[in-house]
mmCIF file of C-alpha atoms and ligand atoms in Angstrom:
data_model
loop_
_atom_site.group_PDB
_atom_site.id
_atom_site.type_symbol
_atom_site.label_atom_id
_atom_site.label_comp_id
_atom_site.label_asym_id
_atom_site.label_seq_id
_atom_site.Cartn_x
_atom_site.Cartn_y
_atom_site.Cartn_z
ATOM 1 C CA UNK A 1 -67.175 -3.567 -17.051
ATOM 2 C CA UNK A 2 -69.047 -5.110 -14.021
ATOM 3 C CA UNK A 3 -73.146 -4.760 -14.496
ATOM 4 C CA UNK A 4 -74.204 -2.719 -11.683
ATOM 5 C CA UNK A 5 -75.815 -5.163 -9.129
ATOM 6 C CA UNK A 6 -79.526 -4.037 -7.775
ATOM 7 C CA UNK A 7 -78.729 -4.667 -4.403
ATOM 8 C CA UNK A 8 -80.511 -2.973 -1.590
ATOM 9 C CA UNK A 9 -78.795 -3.850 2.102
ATOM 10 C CA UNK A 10 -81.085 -3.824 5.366
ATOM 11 C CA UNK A 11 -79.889 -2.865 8.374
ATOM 12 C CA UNK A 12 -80.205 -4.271 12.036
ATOM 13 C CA UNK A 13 -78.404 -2.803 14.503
ATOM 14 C CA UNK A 14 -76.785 -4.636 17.377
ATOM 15 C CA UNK A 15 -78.685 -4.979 20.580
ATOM 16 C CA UNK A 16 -75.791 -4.854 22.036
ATOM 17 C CA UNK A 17 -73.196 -3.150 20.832
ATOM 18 C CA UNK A 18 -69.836 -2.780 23.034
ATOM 19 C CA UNK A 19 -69.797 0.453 25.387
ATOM 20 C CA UNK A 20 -67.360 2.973 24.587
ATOM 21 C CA UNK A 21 -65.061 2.237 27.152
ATOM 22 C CA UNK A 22 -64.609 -1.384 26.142
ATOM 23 C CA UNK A 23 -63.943 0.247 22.372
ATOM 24 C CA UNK A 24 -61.900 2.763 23.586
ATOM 25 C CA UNK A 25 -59.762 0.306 25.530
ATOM 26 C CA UNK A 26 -59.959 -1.979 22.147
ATOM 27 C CA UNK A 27 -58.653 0.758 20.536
ATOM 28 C CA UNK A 28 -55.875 2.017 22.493
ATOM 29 C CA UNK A 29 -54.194 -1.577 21.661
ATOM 30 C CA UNK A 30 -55.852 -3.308 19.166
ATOM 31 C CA UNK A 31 -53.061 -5.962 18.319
ATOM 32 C CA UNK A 32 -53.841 -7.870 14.398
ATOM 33 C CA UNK A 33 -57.096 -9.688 13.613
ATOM 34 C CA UNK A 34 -58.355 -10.073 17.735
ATOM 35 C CA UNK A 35 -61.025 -8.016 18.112
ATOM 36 C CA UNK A 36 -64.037 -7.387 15.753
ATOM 37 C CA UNK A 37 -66.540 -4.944 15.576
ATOM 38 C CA UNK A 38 -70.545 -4.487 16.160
ATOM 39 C CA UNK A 39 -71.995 -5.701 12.690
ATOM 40 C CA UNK A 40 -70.981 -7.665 9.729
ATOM 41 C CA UNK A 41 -72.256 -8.182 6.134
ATOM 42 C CA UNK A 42 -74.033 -10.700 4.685
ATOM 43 C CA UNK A 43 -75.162 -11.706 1.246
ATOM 44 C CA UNK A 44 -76.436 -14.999 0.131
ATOM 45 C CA UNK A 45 -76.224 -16.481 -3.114
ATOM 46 C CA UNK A 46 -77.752 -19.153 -4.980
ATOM 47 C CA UNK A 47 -77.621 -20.471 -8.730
ATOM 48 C CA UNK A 48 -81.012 -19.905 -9.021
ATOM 49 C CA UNK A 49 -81.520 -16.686 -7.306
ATOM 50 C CA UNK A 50 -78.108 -15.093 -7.811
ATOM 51 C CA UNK A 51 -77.008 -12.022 -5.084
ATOM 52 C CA UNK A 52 -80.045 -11.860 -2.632
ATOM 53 C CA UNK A 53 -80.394 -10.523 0.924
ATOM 54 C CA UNK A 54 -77.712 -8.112 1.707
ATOM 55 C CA UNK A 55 -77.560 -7.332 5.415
ATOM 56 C CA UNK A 56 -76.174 -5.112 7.626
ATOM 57 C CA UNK A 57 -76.681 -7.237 10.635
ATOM 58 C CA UNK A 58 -75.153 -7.650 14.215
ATOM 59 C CA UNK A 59 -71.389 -9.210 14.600
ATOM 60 C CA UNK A 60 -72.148 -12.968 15.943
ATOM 61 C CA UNK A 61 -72.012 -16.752 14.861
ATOM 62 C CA UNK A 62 -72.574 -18.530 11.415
ATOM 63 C CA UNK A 63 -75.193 -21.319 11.385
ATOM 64 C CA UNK A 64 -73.605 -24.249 9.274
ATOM 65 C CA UNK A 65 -75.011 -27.410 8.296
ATOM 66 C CA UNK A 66 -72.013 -29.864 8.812
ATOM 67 C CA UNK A 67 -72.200 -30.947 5.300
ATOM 68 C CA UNK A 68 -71.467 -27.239 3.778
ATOM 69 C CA UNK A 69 -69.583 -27.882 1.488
ATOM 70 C CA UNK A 70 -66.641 -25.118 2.247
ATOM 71 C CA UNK A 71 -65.879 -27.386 5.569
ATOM 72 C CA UNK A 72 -65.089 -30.400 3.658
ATOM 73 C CA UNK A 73 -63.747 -29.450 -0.057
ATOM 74 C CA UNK A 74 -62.460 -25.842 0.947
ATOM 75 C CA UNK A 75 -64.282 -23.738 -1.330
ATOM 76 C CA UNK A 76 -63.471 -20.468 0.306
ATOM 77 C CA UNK A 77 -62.356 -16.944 -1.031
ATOM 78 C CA UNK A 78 -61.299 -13.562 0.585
ATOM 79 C CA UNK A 79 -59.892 -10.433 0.851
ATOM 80 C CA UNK A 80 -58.147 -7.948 2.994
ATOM 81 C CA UNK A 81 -58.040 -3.996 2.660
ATOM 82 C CA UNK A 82 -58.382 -1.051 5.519
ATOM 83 C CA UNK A 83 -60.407 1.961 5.963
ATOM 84 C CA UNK A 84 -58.325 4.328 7.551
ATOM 85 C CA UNK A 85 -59.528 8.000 9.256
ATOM 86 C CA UNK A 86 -58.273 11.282 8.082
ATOM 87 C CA UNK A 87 -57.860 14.073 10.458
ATOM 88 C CA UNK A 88 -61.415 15.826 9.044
ATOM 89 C CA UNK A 89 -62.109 12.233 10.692
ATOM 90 C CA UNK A 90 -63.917 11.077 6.917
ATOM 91 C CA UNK A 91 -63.508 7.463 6.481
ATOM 92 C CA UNK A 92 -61.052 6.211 3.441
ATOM 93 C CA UNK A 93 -60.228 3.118 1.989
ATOM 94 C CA UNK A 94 -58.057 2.542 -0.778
ATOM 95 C CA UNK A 95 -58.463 0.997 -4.360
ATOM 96 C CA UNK A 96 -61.300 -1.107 -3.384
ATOM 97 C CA UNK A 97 -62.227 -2.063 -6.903
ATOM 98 C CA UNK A 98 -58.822 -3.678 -7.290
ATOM 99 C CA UNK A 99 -59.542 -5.954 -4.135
ATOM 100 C CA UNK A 100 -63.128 -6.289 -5.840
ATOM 101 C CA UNK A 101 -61.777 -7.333 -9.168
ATOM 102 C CA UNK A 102 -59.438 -9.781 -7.764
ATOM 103 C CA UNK A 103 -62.253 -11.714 -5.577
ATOM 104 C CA UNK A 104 -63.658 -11.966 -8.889
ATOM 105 C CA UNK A 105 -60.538 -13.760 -10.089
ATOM 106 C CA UNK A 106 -60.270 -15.628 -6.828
ATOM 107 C CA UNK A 107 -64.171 -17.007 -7.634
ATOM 108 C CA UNK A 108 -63.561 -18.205 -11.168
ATOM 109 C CA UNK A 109 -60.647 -20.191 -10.022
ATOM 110 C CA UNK A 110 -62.655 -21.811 -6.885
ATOM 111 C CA UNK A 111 -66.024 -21.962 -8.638
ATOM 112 C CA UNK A 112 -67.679 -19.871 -6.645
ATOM 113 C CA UNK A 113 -70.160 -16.842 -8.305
ATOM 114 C CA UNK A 114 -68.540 -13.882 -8.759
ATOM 115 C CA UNK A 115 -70.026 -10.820 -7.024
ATOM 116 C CA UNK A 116 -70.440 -8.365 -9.162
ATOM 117 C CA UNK A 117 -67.240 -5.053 -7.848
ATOM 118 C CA UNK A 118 -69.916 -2.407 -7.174
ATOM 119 C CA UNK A 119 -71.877 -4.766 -4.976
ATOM 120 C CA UNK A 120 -68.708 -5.603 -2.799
ATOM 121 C CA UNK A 121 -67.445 -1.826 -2.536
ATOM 122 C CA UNK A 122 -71.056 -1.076 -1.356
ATOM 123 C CA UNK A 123 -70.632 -3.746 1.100
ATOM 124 C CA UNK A 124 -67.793 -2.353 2.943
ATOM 125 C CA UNK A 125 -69.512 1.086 2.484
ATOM 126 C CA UNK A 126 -72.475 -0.248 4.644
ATOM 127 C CA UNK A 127 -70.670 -1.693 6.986
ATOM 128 C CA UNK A 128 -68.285 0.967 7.605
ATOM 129 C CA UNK A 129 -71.233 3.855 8.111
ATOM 130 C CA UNK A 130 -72.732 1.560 10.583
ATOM 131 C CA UNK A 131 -69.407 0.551 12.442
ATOM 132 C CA UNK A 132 -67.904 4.247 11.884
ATOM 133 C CA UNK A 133 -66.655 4.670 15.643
ATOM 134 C CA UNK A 134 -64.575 1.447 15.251
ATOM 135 C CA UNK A 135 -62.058 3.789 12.645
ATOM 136 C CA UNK A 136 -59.047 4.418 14.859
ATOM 137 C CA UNK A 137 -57.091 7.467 14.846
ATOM 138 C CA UNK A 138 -53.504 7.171 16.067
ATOM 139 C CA UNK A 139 -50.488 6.741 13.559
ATOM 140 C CA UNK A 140 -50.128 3.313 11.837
ATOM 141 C CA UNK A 141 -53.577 1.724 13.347
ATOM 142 C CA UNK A 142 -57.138 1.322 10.780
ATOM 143 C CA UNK A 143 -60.187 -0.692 10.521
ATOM 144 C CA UNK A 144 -58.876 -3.973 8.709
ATOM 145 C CA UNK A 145 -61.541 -5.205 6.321
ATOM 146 C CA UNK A 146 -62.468 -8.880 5.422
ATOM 147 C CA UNK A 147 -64.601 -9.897 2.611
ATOM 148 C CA UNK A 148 -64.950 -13.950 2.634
ATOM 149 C CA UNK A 149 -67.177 -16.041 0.854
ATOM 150 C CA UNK A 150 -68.187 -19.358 1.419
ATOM 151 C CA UNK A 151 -69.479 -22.620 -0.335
ATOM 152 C CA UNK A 152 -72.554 -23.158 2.132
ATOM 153 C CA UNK A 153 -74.443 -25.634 0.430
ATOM 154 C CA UNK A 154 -75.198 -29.432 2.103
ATOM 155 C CA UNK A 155 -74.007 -31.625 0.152
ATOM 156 C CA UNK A 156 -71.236 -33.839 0.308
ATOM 157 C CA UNK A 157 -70.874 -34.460 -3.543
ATOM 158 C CA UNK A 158 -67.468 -33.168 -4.920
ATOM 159 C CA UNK A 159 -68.731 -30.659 -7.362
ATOM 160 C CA UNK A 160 -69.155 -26.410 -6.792
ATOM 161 C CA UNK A 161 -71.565 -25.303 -5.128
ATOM 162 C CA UNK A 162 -75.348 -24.130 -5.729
ATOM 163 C CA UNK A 163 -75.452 -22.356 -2.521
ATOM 164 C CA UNK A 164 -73.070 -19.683 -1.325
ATOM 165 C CA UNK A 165 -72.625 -17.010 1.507
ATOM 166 C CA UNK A 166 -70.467 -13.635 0.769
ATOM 167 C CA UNK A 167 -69.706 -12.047 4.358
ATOM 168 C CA UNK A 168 -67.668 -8.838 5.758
ATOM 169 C CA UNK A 169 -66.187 -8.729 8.734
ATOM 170 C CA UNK A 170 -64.141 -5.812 10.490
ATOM 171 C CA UNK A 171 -61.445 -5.549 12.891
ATOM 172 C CA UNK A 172 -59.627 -2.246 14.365
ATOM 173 C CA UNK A 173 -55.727 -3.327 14.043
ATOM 174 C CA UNK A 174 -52.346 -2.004 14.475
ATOM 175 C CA UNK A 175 -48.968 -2.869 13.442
ATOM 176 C CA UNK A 176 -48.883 -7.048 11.619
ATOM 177 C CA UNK A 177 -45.930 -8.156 13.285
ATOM 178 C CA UNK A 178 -45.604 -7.930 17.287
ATOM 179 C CA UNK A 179 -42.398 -5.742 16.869
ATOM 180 C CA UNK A 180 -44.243 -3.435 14.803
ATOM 181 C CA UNK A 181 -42.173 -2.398 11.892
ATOM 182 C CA UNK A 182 -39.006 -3.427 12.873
ATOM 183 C CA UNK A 183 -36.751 -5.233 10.033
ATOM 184 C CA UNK A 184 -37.480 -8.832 9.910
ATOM 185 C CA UNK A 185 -35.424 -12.409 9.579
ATOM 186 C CA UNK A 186 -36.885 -14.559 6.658
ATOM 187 C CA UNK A 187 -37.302 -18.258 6.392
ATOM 188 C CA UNK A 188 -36.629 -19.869 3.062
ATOM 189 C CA UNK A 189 -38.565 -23.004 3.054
ATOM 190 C CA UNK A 190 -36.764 -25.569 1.306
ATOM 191 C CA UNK A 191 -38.702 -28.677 1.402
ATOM 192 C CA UNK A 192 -42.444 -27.567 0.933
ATOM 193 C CA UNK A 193 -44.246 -25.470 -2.242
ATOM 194 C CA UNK A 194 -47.170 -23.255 -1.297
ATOM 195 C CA UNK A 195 -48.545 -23.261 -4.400
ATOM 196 C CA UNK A 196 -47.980 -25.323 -8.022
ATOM 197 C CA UNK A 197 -48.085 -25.018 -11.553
ATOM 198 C CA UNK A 198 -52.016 -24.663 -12.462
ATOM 199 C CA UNK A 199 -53.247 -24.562 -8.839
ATOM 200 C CA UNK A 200 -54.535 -22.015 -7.107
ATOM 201 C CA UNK A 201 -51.465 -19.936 -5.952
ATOM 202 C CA UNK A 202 -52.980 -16.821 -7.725
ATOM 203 C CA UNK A 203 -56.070 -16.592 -5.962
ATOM 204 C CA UNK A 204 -56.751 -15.165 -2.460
ATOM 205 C CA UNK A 205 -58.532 -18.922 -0.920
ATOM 206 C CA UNK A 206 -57.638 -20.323 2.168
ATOM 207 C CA UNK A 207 -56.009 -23.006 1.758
ATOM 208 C CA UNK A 208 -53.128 -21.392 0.275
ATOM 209 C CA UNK A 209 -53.029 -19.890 3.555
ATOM 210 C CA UNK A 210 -53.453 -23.426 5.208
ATOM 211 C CA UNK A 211 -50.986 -25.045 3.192
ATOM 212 C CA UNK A 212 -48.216 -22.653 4.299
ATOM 213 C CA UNK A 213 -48.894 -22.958 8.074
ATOM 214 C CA UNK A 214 -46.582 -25.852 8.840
ATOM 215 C CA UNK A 215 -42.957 -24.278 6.783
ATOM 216 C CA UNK A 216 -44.650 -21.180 8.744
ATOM 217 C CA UNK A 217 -43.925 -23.017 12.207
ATOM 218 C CA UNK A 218 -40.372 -24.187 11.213
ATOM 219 C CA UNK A 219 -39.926 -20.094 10.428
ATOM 220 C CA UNK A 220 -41.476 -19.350 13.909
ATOM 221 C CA UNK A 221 -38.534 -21.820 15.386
ATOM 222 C CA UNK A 222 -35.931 -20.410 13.674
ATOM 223 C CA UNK A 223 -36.713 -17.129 14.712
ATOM 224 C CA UNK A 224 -38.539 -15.463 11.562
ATOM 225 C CA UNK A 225 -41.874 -14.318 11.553
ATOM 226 C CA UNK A 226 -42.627 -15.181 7.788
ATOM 227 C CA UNK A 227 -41.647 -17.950 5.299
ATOM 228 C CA UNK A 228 -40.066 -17.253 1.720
ATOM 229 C CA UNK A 229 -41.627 -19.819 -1.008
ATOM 230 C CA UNK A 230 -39.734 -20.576 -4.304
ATOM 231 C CA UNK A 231 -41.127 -21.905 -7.872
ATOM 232 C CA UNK A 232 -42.866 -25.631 -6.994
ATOM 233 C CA UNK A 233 -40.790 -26.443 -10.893
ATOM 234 C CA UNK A 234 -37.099 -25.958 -10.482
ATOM 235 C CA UNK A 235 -37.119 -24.595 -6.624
ATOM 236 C CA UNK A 236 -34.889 -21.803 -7.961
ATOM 237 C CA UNK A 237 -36.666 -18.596 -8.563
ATOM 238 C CA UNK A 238 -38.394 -16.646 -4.913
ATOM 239 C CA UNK A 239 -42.354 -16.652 -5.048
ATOM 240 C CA UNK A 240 -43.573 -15.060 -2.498
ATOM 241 C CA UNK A 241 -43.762 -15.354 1.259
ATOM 242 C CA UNK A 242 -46.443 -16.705 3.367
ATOM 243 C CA UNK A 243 -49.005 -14.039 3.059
ATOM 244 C CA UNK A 244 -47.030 -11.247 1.215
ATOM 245 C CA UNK A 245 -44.719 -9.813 -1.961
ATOM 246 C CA UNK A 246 -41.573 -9.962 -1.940
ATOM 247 C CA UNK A 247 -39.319 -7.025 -3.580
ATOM 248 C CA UNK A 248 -35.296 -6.501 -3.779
ATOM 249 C CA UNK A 249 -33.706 -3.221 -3.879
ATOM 250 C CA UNK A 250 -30.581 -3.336 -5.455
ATOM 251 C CA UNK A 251 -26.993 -0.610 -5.216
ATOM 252 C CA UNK A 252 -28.577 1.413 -8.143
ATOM 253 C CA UNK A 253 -31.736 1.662 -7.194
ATOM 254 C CA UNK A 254 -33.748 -0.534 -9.340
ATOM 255 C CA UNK A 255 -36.266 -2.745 -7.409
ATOM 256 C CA UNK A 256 -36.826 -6.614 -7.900
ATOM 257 C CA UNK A 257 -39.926 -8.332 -7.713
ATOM 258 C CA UNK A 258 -41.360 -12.262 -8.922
ATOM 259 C CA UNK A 259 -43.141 -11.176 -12.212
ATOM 260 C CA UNK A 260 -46.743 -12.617 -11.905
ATOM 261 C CA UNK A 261 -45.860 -16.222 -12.642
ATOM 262 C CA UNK A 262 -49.254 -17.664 -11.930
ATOM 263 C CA UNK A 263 -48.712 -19.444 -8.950
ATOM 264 C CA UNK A 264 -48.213 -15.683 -6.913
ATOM 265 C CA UNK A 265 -50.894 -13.488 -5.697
ATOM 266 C CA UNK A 266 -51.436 -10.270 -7.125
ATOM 267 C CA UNK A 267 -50.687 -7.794 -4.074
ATOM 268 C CA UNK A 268 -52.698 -4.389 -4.259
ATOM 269 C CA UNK A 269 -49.214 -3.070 -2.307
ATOM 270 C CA UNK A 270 -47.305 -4.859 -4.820
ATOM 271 C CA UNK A 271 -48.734 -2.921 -7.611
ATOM 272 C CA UNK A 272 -49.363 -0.012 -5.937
ATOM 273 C CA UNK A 273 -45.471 0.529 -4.674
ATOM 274 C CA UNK A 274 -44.625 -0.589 -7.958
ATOM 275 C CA UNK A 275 -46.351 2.437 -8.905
ATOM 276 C CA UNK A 276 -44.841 4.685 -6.695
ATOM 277 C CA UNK A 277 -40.769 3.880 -7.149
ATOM 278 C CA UNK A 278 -41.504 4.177 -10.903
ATOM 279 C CA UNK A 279 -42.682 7.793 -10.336
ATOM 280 C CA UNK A 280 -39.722 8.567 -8.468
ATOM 281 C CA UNK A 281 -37.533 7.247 -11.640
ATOM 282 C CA UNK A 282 -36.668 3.776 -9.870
ATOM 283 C CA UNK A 283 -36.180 1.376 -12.276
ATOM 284 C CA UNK A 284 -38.408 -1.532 -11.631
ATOM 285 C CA UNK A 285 -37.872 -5.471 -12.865
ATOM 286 C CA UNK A 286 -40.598 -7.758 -12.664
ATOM 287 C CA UNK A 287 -38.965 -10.761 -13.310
ATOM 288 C CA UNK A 288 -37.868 -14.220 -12.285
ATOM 289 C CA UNK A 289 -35.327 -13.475 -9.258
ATOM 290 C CA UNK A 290 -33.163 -16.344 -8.341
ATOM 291 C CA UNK A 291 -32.768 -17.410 -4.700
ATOM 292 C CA UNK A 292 -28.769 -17.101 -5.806
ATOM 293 C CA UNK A 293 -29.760 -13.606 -6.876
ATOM 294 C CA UNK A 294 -31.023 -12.259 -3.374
ATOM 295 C CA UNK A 295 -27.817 -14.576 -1.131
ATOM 296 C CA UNK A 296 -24.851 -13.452 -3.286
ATOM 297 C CA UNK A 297 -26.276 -10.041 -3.635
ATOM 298 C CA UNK A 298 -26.580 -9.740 -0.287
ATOM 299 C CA UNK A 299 -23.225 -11.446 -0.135
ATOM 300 C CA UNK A 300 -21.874 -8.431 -2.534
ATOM 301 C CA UNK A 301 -23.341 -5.345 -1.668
ATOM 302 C CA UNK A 302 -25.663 -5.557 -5.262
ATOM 303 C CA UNK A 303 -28.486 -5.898 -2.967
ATOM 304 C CA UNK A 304 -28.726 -3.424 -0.556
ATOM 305 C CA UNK A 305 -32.456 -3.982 1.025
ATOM 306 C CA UNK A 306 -35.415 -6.077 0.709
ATOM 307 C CA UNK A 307 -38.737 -5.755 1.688
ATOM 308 C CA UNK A 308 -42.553 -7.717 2.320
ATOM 309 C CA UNK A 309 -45.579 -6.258 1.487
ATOM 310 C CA UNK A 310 -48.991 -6.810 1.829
ATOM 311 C CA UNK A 311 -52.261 -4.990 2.894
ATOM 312 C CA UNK A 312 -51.992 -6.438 6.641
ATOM 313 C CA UNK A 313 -47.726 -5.426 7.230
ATOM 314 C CA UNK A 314 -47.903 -2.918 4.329
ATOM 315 C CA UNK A 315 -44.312 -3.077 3.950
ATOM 316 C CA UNK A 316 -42.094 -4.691 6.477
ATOM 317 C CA UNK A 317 -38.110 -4.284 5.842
ATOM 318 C CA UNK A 318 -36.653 -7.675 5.638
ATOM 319 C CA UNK A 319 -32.988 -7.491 7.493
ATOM 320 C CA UNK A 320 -31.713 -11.343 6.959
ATOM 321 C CA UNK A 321 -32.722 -14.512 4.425
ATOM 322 C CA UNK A 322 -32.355 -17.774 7.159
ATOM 323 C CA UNK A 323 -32.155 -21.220 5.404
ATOM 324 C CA UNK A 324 -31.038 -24.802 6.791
ATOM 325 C CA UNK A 325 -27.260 -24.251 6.262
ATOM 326 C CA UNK A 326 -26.866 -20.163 5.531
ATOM 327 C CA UNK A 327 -27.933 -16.945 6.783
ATOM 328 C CA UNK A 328 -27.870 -14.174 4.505
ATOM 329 C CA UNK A 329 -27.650 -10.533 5.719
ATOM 330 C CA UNK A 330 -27.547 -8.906 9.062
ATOM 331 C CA UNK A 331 -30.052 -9.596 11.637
ATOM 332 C CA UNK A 332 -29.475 -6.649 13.656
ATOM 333 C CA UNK A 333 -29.272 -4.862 9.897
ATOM 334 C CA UNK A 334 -31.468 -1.353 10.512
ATOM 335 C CA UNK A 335 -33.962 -0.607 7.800
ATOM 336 C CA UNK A 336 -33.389 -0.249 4.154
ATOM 337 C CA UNK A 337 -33.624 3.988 3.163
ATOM 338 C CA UNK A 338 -35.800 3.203 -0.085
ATOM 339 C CA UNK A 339 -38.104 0.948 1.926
ATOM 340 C CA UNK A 340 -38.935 3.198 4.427
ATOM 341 C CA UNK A 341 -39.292 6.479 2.674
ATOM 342 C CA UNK A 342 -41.460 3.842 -0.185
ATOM 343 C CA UNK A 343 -43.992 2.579 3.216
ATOM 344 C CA UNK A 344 -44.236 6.340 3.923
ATOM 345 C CA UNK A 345 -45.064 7.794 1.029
ATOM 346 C CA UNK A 346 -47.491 4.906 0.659
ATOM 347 C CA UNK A 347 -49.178 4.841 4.229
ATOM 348 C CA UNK A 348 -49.331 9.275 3.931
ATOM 349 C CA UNK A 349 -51.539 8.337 0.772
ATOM 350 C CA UNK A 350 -53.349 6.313 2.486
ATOM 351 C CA UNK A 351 -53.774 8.763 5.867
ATOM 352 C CA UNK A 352 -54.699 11.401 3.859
ATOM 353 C CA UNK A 353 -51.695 13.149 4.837
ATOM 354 C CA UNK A 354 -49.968 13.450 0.931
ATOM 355 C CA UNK A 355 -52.515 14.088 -2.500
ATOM 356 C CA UNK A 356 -53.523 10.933 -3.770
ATOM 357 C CA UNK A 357 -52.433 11.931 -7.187
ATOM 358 C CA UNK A 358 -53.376 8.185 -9.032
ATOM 359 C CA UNK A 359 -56.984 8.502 -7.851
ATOM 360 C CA UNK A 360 -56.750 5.538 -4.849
ATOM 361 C CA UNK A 361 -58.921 6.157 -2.355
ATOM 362 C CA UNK A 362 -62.247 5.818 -2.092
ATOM 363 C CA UNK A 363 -64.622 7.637 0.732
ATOM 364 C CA UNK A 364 -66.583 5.198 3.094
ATOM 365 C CA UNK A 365 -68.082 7.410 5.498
HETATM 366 C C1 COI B 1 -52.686 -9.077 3.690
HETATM 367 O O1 COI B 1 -51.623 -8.477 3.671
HETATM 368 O O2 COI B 1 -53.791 -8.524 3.702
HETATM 369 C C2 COI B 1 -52.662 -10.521 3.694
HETATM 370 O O3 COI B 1 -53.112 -11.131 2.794
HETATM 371 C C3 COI B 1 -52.123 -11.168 4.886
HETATM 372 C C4 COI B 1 -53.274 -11.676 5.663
HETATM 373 C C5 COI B 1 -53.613 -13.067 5.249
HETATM 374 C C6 COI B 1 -53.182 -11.430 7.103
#
């Protein structure tokens, strides 16, 4: 259990907030990540005060001594969920203390303090009331949500820091991937690792992110929009992609997915459509899958679809594996049935539009 934190947040509202045409227009196409809204959280942190000063404050600049620490060692952690608006037009986001929980996780592996769950799911509670008209409506858009925290102390030593900075930011987004959520081709990286044996792999910081940026621009010119990693050991067994899970859907039915090795991050989708296919009598493996496993299935017929996931894409069919001698698949290959009707059942949770019967969502505003 998490002690509840005695946090009280104090709100400043933006002087100048953007008019409602300029939101409106926002909203009509808001794209991934571009545009942010009116406020943000703060909450500062240090080892001898613990949590202090939580803000609600308006949406602008950090001020950064060029020795923080987070700009030279990395110490960074964050997170990613949505609030999403129901047709009563209430304010939903879903298994937040999961997200919460694995920041936590995310911490203890970067040395950073953990902030205590209740604390964070108030934070996006705060911002959300304040930044409520920033919820969009239409079909497959939401308010993405960004917890970060950063090692903000000066001091160029190599040891964690005394001084941190926990911050939420928001951003009204649509569909990941420009082509919306159209199947898409797969790099398999075969020369870089994005994460190894006892590193950080498992936690959400970001240089996992940065490290997985350049096998990221040899998938961009080969014509794939994400990057599959395998094992940094024997290069064998699939990981996971650049920012997502990977699953397998095989002839029968039963779905595929890297069992938590360590090195993978522990997807809220993942677990969560995991969840789902098991309810519908899918059988699910969560095992090592060998890159052999995926190409001769596909080869065969065994495996019939696979599919990313991840807050951001929620789940994006995969049509073809690319590598530097093979392609594996059908790029023009529609769809997979099970993937589809899975990212439906999940995203009408979500939407309000189908009972939430595991208890997911949690109400913002
Ligand atoms: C997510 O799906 O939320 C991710 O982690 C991808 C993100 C880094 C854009």
């Amino acid at each position: 259990m998490t002690a509840q934190s005695a946090l009280t947040f104090k709100t400043t509202r933006s002087a100048s907030p953007k008019s409602q045409a300029e939101r409106d227009a926002i909203l009509a196409n808001p794209g991934f990540g571009k545009y942010f809204t009116d406020h943000m959280v703060s909450i500062d942190w240090s080892v001898d005060r613990g949590w202090y000063d939580a803000q609600v404050k308006p949406y602008g600049p950090l001020s950064l001594d060029p020795a923080a620490s987070v700009l030279h060692y990395a110490q960074e952690i964050f997170e990613g969920l949505k609030a999403y608006r129901h047709a009563d037009g209430s304010v939903w986001t879903f298994r937040p203390q999961a997200n919460g929980l694995r920041m936590q996780r995310s911490a203890q592996r970067l040395a950073l303090p953990e902030l205590p769950v209740d604390a964070f799911v108030e934070s996006l509670k705060q911002l959300v009331s304040v930044d409520q008209v920033w919820v969009p409506s239409a079909p497959d858009t939401s308010l993405y949500l960004r917890p970060f925290m950063i090692a903000n102390e000066s001091f160029l030593g190599v040891r964690s820091a005394q001084q941190a900075a926990y911050y939420v930011i928001a951003s009204p987004v649509g569909a990941y991937f420009a082509k919306g959520v159209a199947p898409v081709s797969i790099w398999l990286s075969s020369e870089y690792a994005r994460a190894a044996k006892g590193g950080t792999g498992a936690a959400k910081c970001g240089g996992n992110y940065a490290a997985s940026l350049l096998p990221q621009q040899e998938a961009y010119a080969n014509d794939c929009p994400q990057v599959l990693f395998l094992d940094p050991i024997e290069g064998k067994y699939l990981e996971e992609l650049g920012g997502m899970n990977v699953f397998l859907v095989k002839k029968d039915g039963t779905l595929l997915t890297p069992s938590l090795s360590g090195s993978i991050l522990e997807g809220v989708t993942r677990s969560s459509l995991i969840q789902l296919a098991k309810d519908r009598g899918h059988k699910v493996e969560e095992r090592k899958i060998s890159i052999d496993e995926w190409i001769d299935g596909f080869a065969s017929g065994d495996v019939v679809e696979a599919f990313a996931c991840g807050t951001a894409a929620v789940v994006a069919p995969i049509s073809c594996l690319k590598g530097r001698n093979f392609v594996a698949g059908n790029p023009n290959a529609p769809a997979g049935e099970v993937t589809m009707s899975l990212r439906k059942e999940l995203t009408d949770i979500q939407n309000g539009l189908k009972e939430d019967r595991h208890g997911w969502l949690v109400r913002l505003a």
